[in-house]
């Protein structure tokens, strides 16, 4: 049953370009959620992989910082956000992550 007035969005949880191309061809993908582990499996630097993902899917693309200190998270987050207008930066739910999120927002 579909609730009236509710929007449903589909995000692929992968950094694999072939999977993203297949999913994108379905015409129902709204975005991509990634993490450092998924990106590491693809063998490319995070910035390059995120850029390639943005070339496949036109929607929100999450990119997570790997730093653990707030100042470094902010620096990394700004670098990730500069890759493409669709990049959404993720920070961990730690004191430093919350501080970085506050500064980035």
CSV table of C-alpha atoms in Angstrom, one decimal:
chain,number,residue,atom,x,y,z
A,1,UNK,CA,0.0,0.0,0.0
A,2,UNK,CA,1.3,3.5,-0.9
A,3,UNK,CA,0.4,6.3,1.5
A,4,UNK,CA,-1.0,9.3,-0.3
A,5,UNK,CA,1.1,12.4,-0.1
A,6,UNK,CA,4.3,10.5,0.8
A,7,UNK,CA,7.4,10.8,-1.3
A,8,UNK,CA,9.6,7.8,-1.7
A,9,UNK,CA,13.1,8.1,-2.8
A,10,UNK,CA,15.5,5.3,-3.9
A,11,UNK,CA,19.2,5.5,-3.1
A,12,UNK,CA,21.7,2.9,-4.2
A,13,UNK,CA,24.1,1.9,-1.4
A,14,UNK,CA,27.2,1.2,-3.5
A,15,UNK,CA,30.2,2.9,-5.1
A,16,UNK,CA,30.5,0.3,-7.9
A,17,UNK,CA,30.2,2.1,-11.3
A,18,UNK,CA,28.7,-0.9,-13.1
A,19,UNK,CA,26.0,-1.3,-10.4
A,20,UNK,CA,25.2,2.4,-10.6
A,21,UNK,CA,25.0,2.4,-14.4
A,22,UNK,CA,22.5,-0.6,-14.2
A,23,UNK,CA,20.5,1.1,-11.5
A,24,UNK,CA,20.4,4.4,-13.2
A,25,UNK,CA,19.1,2.8,-16.3
A,26,UNK,CA,16.0,1.7,-14.3
A,27,UNK,CA,15.0,5.4,-14.1
A,28,UNK,CA,14.0,5.2,-10.4
A,29,UNK,CA,17.3,6.1,-8.7
A,30,UNK,CA,17.3,9.4,-6.8
A,31,UNK,CA,20.8,9.2,-5.4
A,32,UNK,CA,23.7,7.2,-4.0
A,33,UNK,CA,24.9,6.7,-0.5
A,34,UNK,CA,28.5,5.6,-0.1
A,35,UNK,CA,31.1,5.2,2.6
A,36,UNK,CA,34.8,4.9,2.7
A,37,UNK,CA,34.7,1.1,2.8
A,38,UNK,CA,32.6,0.9,-0.4
A,39,UNK,CA,34.8,3.4,-2.2
A,40,UNK,CA,38.0,1.6,-1.1
A,41,UNK,CA,36.7,-1.6,-2.7
A,42,UNK,CA,36.7,0.2,-6.1
A,43,UNK,CA,40.4,1.0,-6.0
A,44,UNK,CA,40.3,4.6,-6.8
A,45,UNK,CA,40.9,7.7,-4.7
A,46,UNK,CA,37.7,8.9,-3.0
A,47,UNK,CA,37.6,12.2,-4.9
A,48,UNK,CA,37.9,10.5,-8.3
A,49,UNK,CA,35.3,7.8,-7.5
A,50,UNK,CA,32.8,10.4,-6.2
A,51,UNK,CA,33.4,12.5,-9.4
A,52,UNK,CA,32.7,9.4,-11.5
A,53,UNK,CA,29.6,8.6,-9.5
A,54,UNK,CA,28.3,12.1,-10.0
A,55,UNK,CA,28.7,11.6,-13.8
A,56,UNK,CA,26.3,8.6,-13.6
A,57,UNK,CA,23.6,9.6,-11.1
A,58,UNK,CA,22.0,13.0,-11.1
A,59,UNK,CA,20.9,13.2,-7.4
A,60,UNK,CA,22.3,13.4,-3.9
A,61,UNK,CA,25.6,11.6,-3.6
A,62,UNK,CA,26.8,11.0,-0.1
A,63,UNK,CA,30.5,11.2,0.7
A,64,UNK,CA,31.8,10.5,4.2
A,65,UNK,CA,34.8,12.0,5.8
A,66,UNK,CA,37.4,9.7,7.2
A,67,UNK,CA,39.2,12.1,9.5
A,68,UNK,CA,38.5,11.9,13.3
A,69,UNK,CA,39.3,15.4,14.4
A,70,UNK,CA,36.8,18.3,13.8
A,71,UNK,CA,39.2,20.6,12.1
A,72,UNK,CA,40.4,17.9,9.7
A,73,UNK,CA,36.7,16.8,9.1
A,74,UNK,CA,35.9,20.4,8.1
A,75,UNK,CA,38.8,20.6,5.7
A,76,UNK,CA,38.0,17.2,4.2
A,77,UNK,CA,34.3,18.0,4.0
A,78,UNK,CA,34.9,21.2,2.1
A,79,UNK,CA,37.1,19.3,-0.4
A,80,UNK,CA,34.4,16.6,-0.9
A,81,UNK,CA,31.7,19.2,-1.3
A,82,UNK,CA,33.8,21.0,-4.0
A,83,UNK,CA,33.7,17.9,-6.2
A,84,UNK,CA,30.1,18.4,-7.4
A,85,UNK,CA,27.0,20.3,-6.5
A,86,UNK,CA,25.2,17.0,-5.6
A,87,UNK,CA,27.7,15.9,-3.0
A,88,UNK,CA,26.3,15.6,0.5
A,89,UNK,CA,29.0,15.4,3.2
A,90,UNK,CA,28.6,12.8,6.0
A,91,UNK,CA,30.3,13.2,9.3
A,92,UNK,CA,30.3,10.6,12.1
A,93,UNK,CA,28.1,11.0,15.1
A,94,UNK,CA,30.9,11.9,17.5
A,95,UNK,CA,31.6,15.1,19.4
A,96,UNK,CA,34.1,16.1,16.7
A,97,UNK,CA,31.7,15.0,14.0
A,98,UNK,CA,28.9,17.1,15.4
A,99,UNK,CA,31.3,20.1,15.7
A,100,UNK,CA,32.4,19.6,12.1
A,101,UNK,CA,28.8,19.3,10.9
A,102,UNK,CA,27.9,22.5,12.7
A,103,UNK,CA,30.7,24.4,11.1
A,104,UNK,CA,30.2,22.9,7.6
A,105,UNK,CA,26.5,23.7,7.7
